[in-house]
């Protein structure tokens, strides 16, 4: 069964609490929180304080996507703030095993994300020990971009390896997902769908989420 994680990047920030309540009622499974540092990606967004505030108003699992160069300096803060999952990018300097140990040490689920141009082979050794594999289907940094079709074979490969090796990770896809592109993603093995623009720019959140799930 497909799970849906609305990305609050596209929500109405001035009415965020209402947005979260609506998205909960509409059937969201996770809440995706995009953290950007202006270095790893050319944009700035939120910090641990927002995660802490979100934790107070929702029971939805908080999926924190760190698009930052120095995740090692912030994992503890996001864990303390109430993140349920922390995903780091494989392209940062700090070694993945060290980041994973830190995240798991807080009892938080651990994910690795790869940019559209990063091959799955580069993180093969970690596939057996992660909870989430986040495959970017746009270049990270902004909501509302177009789904990159060329990434689809990577989703399929992740699904193939998962079934062959009996790995447990969710195959999360992020970027440009809507009622059309989700078909390709799901048919190729995606299990957790992130969507910002498509959900928050619709006038019926429940319908939008259902259309991604079905
Ligand atoms: C992009 C972020 C995404 C973004 C997705 O760097 O990681 O989570 O919010 O937004 P849409 O669904 O609008 O492409
Ligand atoms: Zn994201």
PDB file of C-alpha atoms in Angstrom, residues 31 35 40 43 59 68-70 113-114 126 131 141 167 199:
ATOM      1  CA  UNK A  31       4.537  14.799   7.230  1.00  0.00           C
ATOM      2  CA  UNK A  35      15.397  21.402   5.719  1.00  0.00           C
ATOM      3  CA  UNK A  40      23.842  22.002  -0.160  1.00  0.00           C
ATOM      4  CA  UNK A  43      17.476  27.754  -0.830  1.00  0.00           C
ATOM      5  CA  UNK A  59       0.638  12.875  15.777  1.00  0.00           C
ATOM      6  CA  UNK A  68      22.312  20.431   4.409  1.00  0.00           C
ATOM      7  CA  UNK A  69      26.089  20.084   4.121  1.00  0.00           C
ATOM      8  CA  UNK A  70      26.660  19.356   7.804  1.00  0.00           C
ATOM      9  CA  UNK A 113      18.687  10.317  -0.041  1.00  0.00           C
ATOM     10  CA  UNK A 114      20.320  10.479  -3.441  1.00  0.00           C
ATOM     11  CA  UNK A 126      23.967   0.623   3.112  1.00  0.00           C
ATOM     12  CA  UNK A 131      14.750   2.306   6.880  1.00  0.00           C
ATOM     13  CA  UNK A 141      16.029  22.909  -3.540  1.00  0.00           C
ATOM     14  CA  UNK A 167      15.663  -5.389   2.228  1.00  0.00           C
ATOM     15  CA  UNK A 199      -1.433  18.554  -2.663  1.00  0.00           C
TER      16      UNK A 199
END
